[in-house]
Amino acid sequence: MDFKNKSIISIRDMKRDEIDFIIKSAEILQDNWKNYKDYLKDRILGTLFFEPSTRTRISFETAMKRLGGMVVGFSAPEGSSLAKGENLIDTVRVIENYCDAIVLRHPLEGAARLAANYVKIPVINAGTGAEEHPTQALLDLYTIFKEKGGIDGLNIALLGDLKYGRTVHSLTYALSNYKVKLTLVSPPLMKIREEIIEDLKNKRIKITETSSLDEVINEIDVLYVTRIQRERFADATEYERVKGSYRIELKTLKNAKKDLIIMHPLPRLEEISQEVDYTNHAVYFKQVKYGLIVRMAILLLIFGFELK
Ligand code: NCD
């Protein structure tokens, strides 16, 4: 499998064997990452964040530094020449002269693909609008794989803002490579885009939609919760109508399987009560740790190192 110099733009571009290869590489790295601490010496990663981020940006930076590499970039366009009106294409064409790879987050769908078309170095999509967040999907799969021992055969529910949540879009496409039962649970106004369901009709995955978590809570192995993406709403009254419409508390989990895992890409707002953090179900902070390992593996692979 060759990821050398490859961009990671959309999870839809990846086949199952490529996804499994990344999962396997991360697993090899997890217990031995200290052995790789000089591998990316002399490499520079550019992190261009046109939208807020805590985990994605800092985990890419940490991943790069733990492998001996360096990082440059900005975490808000206000501090760069974007504030003077420079466009995205010019920005990445300039940054290409400083760096060996770019990690890009942008509010516009298609921005990562556009950027990748104009530069010769690999571009990693760190989130584009409501569209996609492929490295989050990879770390989500890795979390499921590590916590449940595999992905095929699982019963998984995605809960929350499935309309604007880019992590659920990428995760749904990623899971469609596996034989899983997927239940999409959302308030009616927050349902996933019809075109995604259409796209996945003939895949291995079985998808059903509901607005009631109670209906499925006793059957599921994985519950993936997301926040309402307030910043994506064109209409503030639409947000007011869905705000607070779902929340996981201890009582919500009364009928849950003992080994149900609860995931969340974070940031968490009101949708998971803090009391849940102290149950064995909660894996969202472990998921952060897995995310670092997966991003280290991705960086090693695109810089041409295989993990064996
Ligand atoms: C997510 C994102 O940016 O899409 N955050 C993340 O990268 N972990 C989820 C979110 O903002 O709700």
PDB file of C-alpha atoms and ligand atoms in Angstrom:
ATOM      1  CA  MET A   1       0.000   0.000   0.000  1.00  0.00           C
ATOM      2  CA  ASP A   2       1.525   3.300  -1.014  1.00  0.00           C
ATOM      3  CA  PHE A   3       0.484   6.525   0.681  1.00  0.00           C
ATOM      4  CA  LYS A   4       3.716   8.353  -0.102  1.00  0.00           C
ATOM      5  CA  ASN A   5       3.009  11.942  -1.174  1.00  0.00           C
ATOM      6  CA  LYS A   6      -0.732  11.234  -1.306  1.00  0.00           C
ATOM      7  CA  SER A   7      -3.270  13.833  -0.245  1.00  0.00           C
ATOM      8  CA  ILE A   8      -6.098  12.842   2.078  1.00  0.00           C
ATOM      9  CA  ILE A   9      -9.092  14.828   0.872  1.00  0.00           C
ATOM     10  CA  SER A  10     -12.144  12.621   1.271  1.00  0.00           C
ATOM     11  CA  ILE A  11     -12.791   9.304   2.955  1.00  0.00           C
ATOM     12  CA  ARG A  12     -14.797   8.462  -0.166  1.00  0.00           C
ATOM     13  CA  ASP A  13     -11.530   8.218  -2.097  1.00  0.00           C
ATOM     14  CA  MET A  14     -10.350   5.374   0.155  1.00  0.00           C
ATOM     15  CA  LYS A  15     -11.009   1.690  -0.309  1.00  0.00           C
ATOM     16  CA  ARG A  16     -11.506  -0.661   2.594  1.00  0.00           C
ATOM     17  CA  ASP A  17      -8.039  -2.188   2.286  1.00  0.00           C
ATOM     18  CA  GLU A  18      -6.500   1.292   2.491  1.00  0.00           C
ATOM     19  CA  ILE A  19      -8.519   2.142   5.592  1.00  0.00           C
ATOM     20  CA  ASP A  20      -7.610  -1.203   7.175  1.00  0.00           C
ATOM     21  CA  PHE A  21      -3.970  -0.527   6.334  1.00  0.00           C
ATOM     22  CA  ILE A  22      -4.053   2.780   8.211  1.00  0.00           C
ATOM     23  CA  ILE A  23      -5.747   1.089  11.180  1.00  0.00           C
ATOM     24  CA  LYS A  24      -3.091  -1.625  11.141  1.00  0.00           C
ATOM     25  CA  SER A  25      -0.285   0.918  10.866  1.00  0.00           C
ATOM     26  CA  ALA A  26      -1.672   2.866  13.824  1.00  0.00           C
ATOM     27  CA  GLU A  27      -1.828  -0.325  15.836  1.00  0.00           C
ATOM     28  CA  ILE A  28       1.824  -1.088  15.101  1.00  0.00           C
ATOM     29  CA  LEU A  29       2.750   2.458  16.074  1.00  0.00           C
ATOM     30  CA  GLN A  30       0.713   2.570  19.268  1.00  0.00           C
ATOM     31  CA  ASP A  31       3.083   0.516  21.378  1.00  0.00           C
ATOM     32  CA  ASN A  32       6.275   1.556  19.626  1.00  0.00           C
ATOM     33  CA  TRP A  33       5.886   5.225  18.773  1.00  0.00           C
ATOM     34  CA  LYS A  34       9.005   6.198  20.676  1.00  0.00           C
ATOM     35  CA  ASN A  35      11.052   4.206  18.158  1.00  0.00           C
ATOM     36  CA  TYR A  36       9.921   6.623  15.465  1.00  0.00           C
ATOM     37  CA  LYS A  37      10.842   9.815  17.257  1.00  0.00           C
ATOM     38  CA  ASP A  38      13.371  11.019  14.659  1.00  0.00           C
ATOM     39  CA  TYR A  39      11.697   9.784  11.490  1.00  0.00           C
ATOM     40  CA  LEU A  40      10.351  13.177  10.414  1.00  0.00           C
ATOM     41  CA  LYS A  41      13.470  15.134  11.293  1.00  0.00           C
ATOM     42  CA  ASP A  42      13.887  18.022   8.793  1.00  0.00           C
ATOM     43  CA  ARG A  43      10.265  17.791   7.647  1.00  0.00           C
ATOM     44  CA  ILE A  44       7.984  20.776   8.047  1.00  0.00           C
ATOM     45  CA  LEU A  45       4.195  20.563   8.240  1.00  0.00           C
ATOM     46  CA  GLY A  46       2.095  23.645   7.462  1.00  0.00           C
ATOM     47  CA  THR A  47      -1.141  23.850   9.439  1.00  0.00           C
ATOM     48  CA  LEU A  48      -3.569  26.302   7.840  1.00  0.00           C
ATOM     49  CA  PHE A  49      -6.672  26.684   9.966  1.00  0.00           C
ATOM     50  CA  PHE A  50      -9.314  29.027   8.588  1.00  0.00           C
ATOM     51  CA  GLU A  51     -11.761  27.813  11.253  1.00  0.00           C
ATOM     52  CA  PRO A  52     -11.405  27.242  15.002  1.00  0.00           C
ATOM     53  CA  SER A  53      -9.886  23.979  16.195  1.00  0.00           C
ATOM     54  CA  THR A  54      -8.419  22.549  19.376  1.00  0.00           C
ATOM     55  CA  ARG A  55      -7.893  18.823  18.886  1.00  0.00           C
ATOM     56  CA  THR A  56      -7.327  18.534  15.177  1.00  0.00           C
ATOM     57  CA  ARG A  57      -4.691  21.258  14.975  1.00  0.00           C
ATOM     58  CA  ILE A  58      -2.926  20.465  18.221  1.00  0.00           C
ATOM     59  CA  SER A  59      -2.965  16.726  17.583  1.00  0.00           C
ATOM     60  CA  PHE A  60      -1.401  17.184  14.131  1.00  0.00           C
ATOM     61  CA  GLU A  61       1.214  19.470  15.677  1.00  0.00           C
ATOM     62  CA  THR A  62       1.905  17.037  18.479  1.00  0.00           C
ATOM     63  CA  ALA A  63       2.049  14.110  16.063  1.00  0.00           C
ATOM     64  CA  MET A  64       4.570  15.936  13.889  1.00  0.00           C
ATOM     65  CA  LYS A  65       6.738  16.947  16.849  1.00  0.00           C
ATOM     66  CA  ARG A  66       6.639  13.498  18.444  1.00  0.00           C
ATOM     67  CA  LEU A  67       8.114  12.208  15.179  1.00  0.00           C
ATOM     68  CA  GLY A  68      10.875  14.802  15.204  1.00  0.00           C
ATOM     69  CA  GLY A  69       9.299  17.159  12.652  1.00  0.00           C
ATOM     70  CA  MET A  70       8.467  20.848  12.746  1.00  0.00           C
ATOM     71  CA  VAL A  71       5.278  22.831  12.293  1.00  0.00           C
ATOM     72  CA  VAL A  72       4.458  26.282  10.938  1.00  0.00           C
ATOM     73  CA  GLY A  73       1.102  27.868  10.175  1.00  0.00           C
ATOM     74  CA  PHE A  74      -1.797  29.830  11.569  1.00  0.00           C
ATOM     75  CA  SER A  75      -4.772  28.959  13.709  1.00  0.00           C
ATOM     76  CA  ALA A  76      -6.967  31.853  12.614  1.00  0.00           C
ATOM     77  CA  PRO A  77      -7.053  33.714   9.298  1.00  0.00           C
ATOM     78  CA  GLU A  78      -7.043  37.070  11.138  1.00  0.00           C
ATOM     79  CA  GLY A  79      -3.338  36.675  11.836  1.00  0.00           C
ATOM     80  CA  SER A  80      -2.384  35.972   8.204  1.00  0.00           C
ATOM     81  CA  SER A  81      -2.550  37.797   4.867  1.00  0.00           C
ATOM     82  CA  LEU A  82      -6.009  36.315   4.417  1.00  0.00           C
ATOM     83  CA  ALA A  83      -7.090  39.314   6.443  1.00  0.00           C
ATOM     84  CA  LYS A  84      -5.694  41.451   3.608  1.00  0.00           C
ATOM     85  CA  GLY A  85      -7.808  39.557   1.079  1.00  0.00           C
ATOM     86  CA  GLU A  86      -5.343  36.958  -0.198  1.00  0.00           C
ATOM     87  CA  ASN A  87      -7.186  34.005  -1.680  1.00  0.00           C
ATOM     88  CA  LEU A  88      -6.857  30.347  -0.728  1.00  0.00           C
ATOM     89  CA  ILE A  89      -5.039  29.309  -3.891  1.00  0.00           C
ATOM     90  CA  ASP A  90      -2.357  31.974  -3.529  1.00  0.00           C
ATOM     91  CA  THR A  91      -1.988  31.116   0.145  1.00  0.00           C
ATOM     92  CA  VAL A  92      -1.331  27.413  -0.462  1.00  0.00           C
ATOM     93  CA  ARG A  93       0.980  28.167  -3.403  1.00  0.00           C
ATOM     94  CA  VAL A  94       3.080  30.302  -1.094  1.00  0.00           C
ATOM     95  CA  ILE A  95       3.035  27.834   1.799  1.00  0.00           C
ATOM     96  CA  GLU A  96       4.101  25.041  -0.567  1.00  0.00           C
ATOM     97  CA  ASN A  97       7.497  26.756  -0.779  1.00  0.00           C
ATOM     98  CA  TYR A  98       7.983  26.528   2.990  1.00  0.00           C
ATOM     99  CA  CYS A  99       6.587  23.083   3.836  1.00  0.00           C
ATOM    100  CA  ASP A 100       6.540  19.405   2.935  1.00  0.00           C
ATOM    101  CA  ALA A 101       2.824  18.858   3.576  1.00  0.00           C
ATOM    102  CA  ILE A 102      -0.230  20.965   4.393  1.00  0.00           C
ATOM    103  CA  VAL A 103      -3.054  20.342   6.856  1.00  0.00           C
ATOM    104  CA  LEU A 104      -6.008  22.512   5.907  1.00  0.00           C
ATOM    105  CA  ARG A 105      -9.270  23.380   7.649  1.00  0.00           C
ATOM    106  CA  HIS A 106     -11.670  25.654   5.825  1.00  0.00           C
ATOM    107  CA  PRO A 107     -15.343  26.670   6.081  1.00  0.00           C
ATOM    108  CA  LEU A 108     -16.011  25.968   2.396  1.00  0.00           C
ATOM    109  CA  GLU A 109     -16.875  22.534   1.045  1.00  0.00           C
ATOM    110  CA  GLY A 110     -14.392  21.545  -1.642  1.00  0.00           C
ATOM    111  CA  ALA A 111     -11.613  23.796  -0.296  1.00  0.00           C
ATOM    112  CA  ALA A 112      -9.174  20.948   0.409  1.00  0.00           C
ATOM    113  CA  ARG A 113      -9.625  19.435  -3.032  1.00  0.00           C
ATOM    114  CA  LEU A 114      -9.171  22.834  -4.646  1.00  0.00           C
ATOM    115  CA  ALA A 115      -5.985  23.465  -2.662  1.00  0.00           C
ATOM    116  CA  ALA A 116      -4.599  20.026  -3.549  1.00  0.00           C
ATOM    117  CA  ASN A 117      -5.100  20.764  -7.243  1.00  0.00           C
ATOM    118  CA  TYR A 118      -2.739  23.734  -7.048  1.00  0.00           C
ATOM    119  CA  VAL A 119       0.197  22.310  -5.078  1.00  0.00           C
ATOM    120  CA  LYS A 120       2.578  19.389  -5.490  1.00  0.00           C
ATOM    121  CA  ILE A 121       2.892  18.550  -1.796  1.00  0.00           C
ATOM    122  CA  PRO A 122       0.273  16.419   0.000  1.00  0.00           C
ATOM    123  CA  VAL A 123      -2.767  18.171   1.455  1.00  0.00           C
ATOM    124  CA  ILE A 124      -4.610  16.677   4.404  1.00  0.00           C
ATOM    125  CA  ASN A 125      -8.206  17.777   4.843  1.00  0.00           C
ATOM    126  CA  ALA A 126      -8.748  18.706   8.501  1.00  0.00           C
ATOM    127  CA  GLY A 127     -12.398  19.616   7.984  1.00  0.00           C
ATOM    128  CA  THR A 128     -14.197  21.409   5.157  1.00  0.00           C
ATOM    129  CA  GLY A 129     -17.495  23.088   5.994  1.00  0.00           C
ATOM    130  CA  ALA A 130     -20.264  20.600   6.698  1.00  0.00           C
ATOM    131  CA  GLU A 131     -18.781  18.263   4.113  1.00  0.00           C
ATOM    132  CA  GLU A 132     -15.998  16.005   5.404  1.00  0.00           C
ATOM    133  CA  HIS A 133     -13.373  15.384   8.061  1.00  0.00           C
ATOM    134  CA  PRO A 134     -11.577  12.252   6.840  1.00  0.00           C
ATOM    135  CA  THR A 135      -8.850  11.947   9.488  1.00  0.00           C
ATOM    136  CA  GLN A 136     -11.531  12.172  12.190  1.00  0.00           C
ATOM    137  CA  ALA A 137     -13.329   9.252  10.507  1.00  0.00           C
ATOM    138  CA  LEU A 138     -10.086   7.257  10.502  1.00  0.00           C
ATOM    139  CA  LEU A 139      -9.505   7.882  14.190  1.00  0.00           C
ATOM    140  CA  ASP A 140     -13.152   7.072  14.899  1.00  0.00           C
ATOM    141  CA  LEU A 141     -12.780   3.727  13.132  1.00  0.00           C
ATOM    142  CA  TYR A 142      -9.549   3.068  14.991  1.00  0.00           C
ATOM    143  CA  THR A 143     -11.287   3.792  18.298  1.00  0.00           C
ATOM    144  CA  ILE A 144     -14.088   1.365  17.442  1.00  0.00           C
ATOM    145  CA  PHE A 145     -11.568  -1.232  16.294  1.00  0.00           C
ATOM    146  CA  LYS A 146      -9.522  -0.974  19.502  1.00  0.00           C
ATOM    147  CA  GLU A 147     -12.442  -0.791  21.893  1.00  0.00           C
ATOM    148  CA  LYS A 148     -14.653  -3.449  20.273  1.00  0.00           C
ATOM    149  CA  GLY A 149     -11.981  -5.683  18.735  1.00  0.00           C
ATOM    150  CA  GLY A 150     -13.266  -5.168  15.185  1.00  0.00           C
ATOM    151  CA  ILE A 151     -15.822  -3.278  13.128  1.00  0.00           C
ATOM    152  CA  ASP A 152     -17.783  -5.861  11.098  1.00  0.00           C
ATOM    153  CA  GLY A 153     -20.951  -7.092  12.768  1.00  0.00           C
ATOM    154  CA  LEU A 154     -21.446  -4.096  15.030  1.00  0.00           C
ATOM    155  CA  ASN A 155     -24.627  -2.186  15.642  1.00  0.00           C
ATOM    156  CA  ILE A 156     -23.757   1.511  15.607  1.00  0.00           C
ATOM    157  CA  ALA A 157     -25.871   4.622  16.180  1.00  0.00           C
ATOM    158  CA  LEU A 158     -24.939   8.173  15.240  1.00  0.00           C
ATOM    159  CA  LEU A 159     -26.844  10.749  17.268  1.00  0.00           C
ATOM    160  CA  GLY A 160     -27.227  14.486  16.812  1.00  0.00           C
ATOM    161  CA  ASP A 161     -26.729  17.021  14.083  1.00  0.00           C
ATOM    162  CA  LEU A 162     -26.419  14.711  11.110  1.00  0.00           C
ATOM    163  CA  LYS A 163     -27.263  17.515   8.695  1.00  0.00           C
ATOM    164  CA  TYR A 164     -24.287  19.786   9.343  1.00  0.00           C
ATOM    165  CA  GLY A 165     -21.886  17.475  11.194  1.00  0.00           C
ATOM    166  CA  ARG A 166     -18.942  16.767   8.889  1.00  0.00           C
ATOM    167  CA  THR A 167     -17.586  14.067  11.186  1.00  0.00           C
ATOM    168  CA  VAL A 168     -20.753  11.997  10.797  1.00  0.00           C
ATOM    169  CA  HIS A 169     -20.681  12.407   7.031  1.00  0.00           C
ATOM    170  CA  SER A 170     -17.139  11.086   6.799  1.00  0.00           C
ATOM    171  CA  LEU A 171     -17.818   8.372   9.372  1.00  0.00           C
ATOM    172  CA  THR A 172     -20.925   7.168   7.547  1.00  0.00           C
ATOM    173  CA  TYR A 173     -18.992   6.831   4.292  1.00  0.00           C
ATOM    174  CA  ALA A 174     -16.116   5.146   6.141  1.00  0.00           C
ATOM    175  CA  LEU A 175     -18.445   2.640   7.833  1.00  0.00           C
ATOM    176  CA  SER A 176     -20.110   1.814   4.530  1.00  0.00           C
ATOM    177  CA  ASN A 177     -17.053  -0.340   3.766  1.00  0.00           C
ATOM    178  CA  TYR A 178     -17.943  -2.646   6.661  1.00  0.00           C
ATOM    179  CA  LYS A 179     -20.796  -4.974   7.405  1.00  0.00           C
ATOM    180  CA  VAL A 180     -22.450  -2.875  10.097  1.00  0.00           C
ATOM    181  CA  LYS A 181     -25.954  -1.930  11.076  1.00  0.00           C
ATOM    182  CA  LEU A 182     -26.103   1.848  11.260  1.00  0.00           C
ATOM    183  CA  THR A 183     -28.932   3.766  12.897  1.00  0.00           C
ATOM    184  CA  LEU A 184     -29.049   7.487  12.294  1.00  0.00           C
ATOM    185  CA  VAL A 185     -30.761   9.197  15.218  1.00  0.00           C
ATOM    186  CA  SER A 186     -31.581  12.880  14.887  1.00  0.00           C
ATOM    187  CA  PRO A 187     -34.292  15.466  15.382  1.00  0.00           C
ATOM    188  CA  PRO A 188     -36.289  15.600  12.101  1.00  0.00           C
ATOM    189  CA  LEU A 189     -34.709  18.966  11.224  1.00  0.00           C
ATOM    190  CA  MET A 190     -31.198  17.540  11.615  1.00  0.00           C
ATOM    191  CA  LYS A 191     -31.475  14.461   9.381  1.00  0.00           C
ATOM    192  CA  ILE A 192     -28.560  13.405   7.209  1.00  0.00           C
ATOM    193  CA  ARG A 193     -28.552  14.600   3.576  1.00  0.00           C
ATOM    194  CA  GLU A 194     -30.686  12.360   1.392  1.00  0.00           C
ATOM    195  CA  GLU A 195     -27.860  12.048  -1.159  1.00  0.00           C
ATOM    196  CA  ILE A 196     -25.669  10.218   1.375  1.00  0.00           C
ATOM    197  CA  ILE A 197     -28.336   7.553   1.949  1.00  0.00           C
ATOM    198  CA  GLU A 198     -28.776   7.312  -1.831  1.00  0.00           C
ATOM    199  CA  ASP A 199     -25.006   6.941  -2.359  1.00  0.00           C
ATOM    200  CA  LEU A 200     -24.790   4.047   0.085  1.00  0.00           C
ATOM    201  CA  LYS A 201     -27.809   2.033  -1.058  1.00  0.00           C
ATOM    202  CA  ASN A 202     -25.826  -0.801  -2.561  1.00  0.00           C
ATOM    203  CA  LYS A 203     -23.030  -0.998  -0.001  1.00  0.00           C
ATOM    204  CA  ARG A 204     -22.516  -3.548   2.767  1.00  0.00           C
ATOM    205  CA  ILE A 205     -23.926  -1.226   5.415  1.00  0.00           C
ATOM    206  CA  LYS A 206     -27.606  -1.360   6.509  1.00  0.00           C
ATOM    207  CA  ILE A 207     -28.875   2.118   7.349  1.00  0.00           C
ATOM    208  CA  THR A 208     -32.067   3.063   9.190  1.00  0.00           C
ATOM    209  CA  GLU A 209     -33.220   6.462  10.437  1.00  0.00           C
ATOM    210  CA  THR A 210     -35.185   7.383  13.555  1.00  0.00           C
ATOM    211  CA  SER A 211     -35.694  10.332  15.865  1.00  0.00           C
ATOM    212  CA  SER A 212     -35.858   8.189  19.007  1.00  0.00           C
ATOM    213  CA  LEU A 213     -32.718   6.919  20.719  1.00  0.00           C
ATOM    214  CA  ASP A 214     -34.892   5.012  23.228  1.00  0.00           C
ATOM    215  CA  GLU A 215     -36.031   2.700  20.427  1.00  0.00           C
ATOM    216  CA  VAL A 216     -32.510   1.419  19.805  1.00  0.00           C
ATOM    217  CA  ILE A 217     -30.513   2.059  22.982  1.00  0.00           C
ATOM    218  CA  ASN A 218     -30.755  -1.570  24.145  1.00  0.00           C
ATOM    219  CA  GLU A 219     -29.406  -2.975  20.852  1.00  0.00           C
ATOM    220  CA  ILE A 220     -26.418  -0.830  20.007  1.00  0.00           C
ATOM    221  CA  ASP A 221     -22.714  -1.471  20.576  1.00  0.00           C
ATOM    222  CA  VAL A 222     -21.483   2.028  19.725  1.00  0.00           C
ATOM    223  CA  LEU A 223     -23.188   5.375  20.278  1.00  0.00           C
ATOM    224  CA  TYR A 224     -21.511   8.284  18.468  1.00  0.00           C
ATOM    225  CA  VAL A 225     -22.812  11.621  19.745  1.00  0.00           C
ATOM    226  CA  THR A 226     -22.312  15.020  18.093  1.00  0.00           C
ATOM    227  CA  ARG A 227     -23.056  18.604  19.067  1.00  0.00           C
ATOM    228  CA  ILE A 228     -25.435  20.812  17.138  1.00  0.00           C
ATOM    229  CA  GLN A 229     -23.247  22.749  14.672  1.00  0.00           C
ATOM    230  CA  ARG A 230     -24.642  26.152  15.514  1.00  0.00           C
ATOM    231  CA  GLU A 231     -22.183  28.014  13.294  1.00  0.00           C
ATOM    232  CA  ARG A 232     -23.531  26.288  10.169  1.00  0.00           C
ATOM    233  CA  PHE A 233     -27.163  27.371  10.604  1.00  0.00           C
ATOM    234  CA  ALA A 234     -28.253  29.953   8.055  1.00  0.00           C
ATOM    235  CA  ASP A 235     -31.307  30.725  10.171  1.00  0.00           C
ATOM    236  CA  ALA A 236     -31.089  31.395  13.921  1.00  0.00           C
ATOM    237  CA  THR A 237     -34.709  30.368  14.506  1.00  0.00           C
ATOM    238  CA  GLU A 238     -33.951  26.925  13.056  1.00  0.00           C
ATOM    239  CA  TYR A 239     -31.195  26.566  15.680  1.00  0.00           C
ATOM    240  CA  GLU A 240     -33.563  27.648  18.478  1.00  0.00           C
ATOM    241  CA  ARG A 241     -35.983  24.910  17.425  1.00  0.00           C
ATOM    242  CA  VAL A 242     -33.473  22.081  17.787  1.00  0.00           C
ATOM    243  CA  LYS A 243     -31.311  23.378  20.633  1.00  0.00           C
ATOM    244  CA  GLY A 244     -31.334  21.011  23.605  1.00  0.00           C
ATOM    245  CA  SER A 245     -33.424  18.418  21.757  1.00  0.00           C
ATOM    246  CA  TYR A 246     -31.257  15.467  22.870  1.00  0.00           C
ATOM    247  CA  ARG A 247     -29.042  14.745  25.833  1.00  0.00           C
ATOM    248  CA  ILE A 248     -27.362  11.612  27.175  1.00  0.00           C
ATOM    249  CA  GLU A 249     -27.681  11.202  30.942  1.00  0.00           C
ATOM    250  CA  LEU A 250     -27.321   8.174  33.206  1.00  0.00           C
ATOM    251  CA  LYS A 251     -31.038   7.539  32.956  1.00  0.00           C
ATOM    252  CA  THR A 252     -30.847   7.499  29.128  1.00  0.00           C
ATOM    253  CA  LEU A 253     -28.466   4.539  29.441  1.00  0.00           C
ATOM    254  CA  LYS A 254     -30.644   2.445  31.769  1.00  0.00           C
ATOM    255  CA  ASN A 255     -31.343  -0.192  29.102  1.00  0.00           C
ATOM    256  CA  ALA A 256     -28.006   0.053  27.324  1.00  0.00           C
ATOM    257  CA  LYS A 257     -25.730  -2.943  26.805  1.00  0.00           C
ATOM    258  CA  LYS A 258     -23.056  -3.163  29.516  1.00  0.00           C
ATOM    259  CA  ASP A 259     -20.306  -2.860  26.943  1.00  0.00           C
ATOM    260  CA  LEU A 260     -21.852  -0.034  24.933  1.00  0.00           C
ATOM    261  CA  ILE A 261     -19.196   2.535  24.088  1.00  0.00           C
ATOM    262  CA  ILE A 262     -20.054   6.218  23.766  1.00  0.00           C
ATOM    263  CA  MET A 263     -17.920   8.282  21.408  1.00  0.00           C
ATOM    264  CA  HIS A 264     -17.886  11.987  20.571  1.00  0.00           C
ATOM    265  CA  PRO A 265     -15.539  13.914  18.257  1.00  0.00           C
ATOM    266  CA  LEU A 266     -15.601  16.765  20.796  1.00  0.00           C
ATOM    267  CA  PRO A 267     -16.144  19.595  21.617  1.00  0.00           C
ATOM    268  CA  ARG A 268     -18.984  18.385  23.832  1.00  0.00           C
ATOM    269  CA  LEU A 269     -21.581  20.937  24.879  1.00  0.00           C
ATOM    270  CA  GLU A 270     -24.814  19.939  26.625  1.00  0.00           C
ATOM    271  CA  GLU A 271     -25.461  16.730  24.691  1.00  0.00           C
ATOM    272  CA  ILE A 272     -23.641  14.436  27.121  1.00  0.00           C
ATOM    273  CA  SER A 273     -24.058  15.052  30.822  1.00  0.00           C
ATOM    274  CA  GLN A 274     -20.749  15.027  32.731  1.00  0.00           C
ATOM    275  CA  GLU A 275     -21.979  12.219  34.991  1.00  0.00           C
ATOM    276  CA  VAL A 276     -21.624   9.921  31.965  1.00  0.00           C
ATOM    277  CA  ASP A 277     -17.865  10.633  31.818  1.00  0.00           C
ATOM    278  CA  TYR A 278     -17.319   8.425  34.859  1.00  0.00           C
ATOM    279  CA  THR A 279     -19.047   5.357  33.416  1.00  0.00           C
ATOM    280  CA  ASN A 280     -17.285   2.585  31.492  1.00  0.00           C
ATOM    281  CA  HIS A 281     -19.302   3.592  28.461  1.00  0.00           C
ATOM    282  CA  ALA A 282     -17.457   6.877  27.904  1.00  0.00           C
ATOM    283  CA  VAL A 283     -14.492   6.584  25.545  1.00  0.00           C
ATOM    284  CA  TYR A 284     -14.404  10.127  24.143  1.00  0.00           C
ATOM    285  CA  PHE A 285     -11.206  11.110  25.914  1.00  0.00           C
ATOM    286  CA  LYS A 286      -9.531   7.850  24.918  1.00  0.00           C
ATOM    287  CA  GLN A 287     -10.643   8.657  21.385  1.00  0.00           C
ATOM    288  CA  VAL A 288      -8.462  11.787  21.582  1.00  0.00           C
ATOM    289  CA  LYS A 289      -5.432   9.641  22.429  1.00  0.00           C
ATOM    290  CA  TYR A 290      -6.190   7.259  19.582  1.00  0.00           C
ATOM    291  CA  GLY A 291      -6.477  10.321  17.330  1.00  0.00           C
ATOM    292  CA  LEU A 292      -2.895  11.306  18.035  1.00  0.00           C
ATOM    293  CA  ILE A 293      -1.647   7.826  17.132  1.00  0.00           C
ATOM    294  CA  VAL A 294      -3.687   7.718  13.925  1.00  0.00           C
ATOM    295  CA  ARG A 295      -2.375  11.143  12.863  1.00  0.00           C
ATOM    296  CA  MET A 296       1.186  10.054  13.598  1.00  0.00           C
ATOM    297  CA  ALA A 297       0.627   6.988  11.421  1.00  0.00           C
ATOM    298  CA  ILE A 298      -0.865   9.101   8.610  1.00  0.00           C
ATOM    299  CA  LEU A 299       2.109  11.495   8.666  1.00  0.00           C
ATOM    300  CA  LEU A 300       4.619   8.651   8.579  1.00  0.00           C
ATOM    301  CA  LEU A 301       2.794   7.054   5.660  1.00  0.00           C
ATOM    302  CA  ILE A 302       2.505  10.186   3.531  1.00  0.00           C
ATOM    303  CA  PHE A 303       6.176  10.937   4.160  1.00  0.00           C
ATOM    304  CA  GLY A 304       6.971   7.506   2.769  1.00  0.00           C
ATOM    305  CA  PHE A 305       7.568   5.335   5.831  1.00  0.00           C
ATOM    306  CA  GLU A 306       5.798   2.011   6.121  1.00  0.00           C
ATOM    307  CA  LEU A 307       4.943   0.638   9.542  1.00  0.00           C
ATOM    308  CA  LYS A 308       5.688  -3.055   9.686  1.00  0.00           C
TER     309      LYS A 308
HETATM  310  C1  NCD B   1     -15.281  18.367  14.959  1.00  0.00           C
HETATM  311  C2  NCD B   1     -15.203  19.263  13.741  1.00  0.00           C
HETATM  312  O1  NCD B   1     -14.427  20.210  13.717  1.00  0.00           O
HETATM  313  O2  NCD B   1     -15.925  18.945  12.807  1.00  0.00           O
HETATM  314  N1  NCD B   1     -14.275  18.608  15.876  1.00  0.00           N
HETATM  315  C3  NCD B   1     -13.128  17.866  15.752  1.00  0.00           C
HETATM  316  O3  NCD B   1     -12.384  18.006  14.803  1.00  0.00           O
HETATM  317  N2  NCD B   1     -12.907  16.953  16.691  1.00  0.00           N
HETATM  318  C4  NCD B   1     -16.629  18.304  15.566  1.00  0.00           C
HETATM  319  C5  NCD B   1     -17.316  19.572  15.983  1.00  0.00           C
HETATM  320  O4  NCD B   1     -16.799  20.670  15.838  1.00  0.00           O
HETATM  321  O5  NCD B   1     -18.424  19.424  16.505  1.00  0.00           O
END
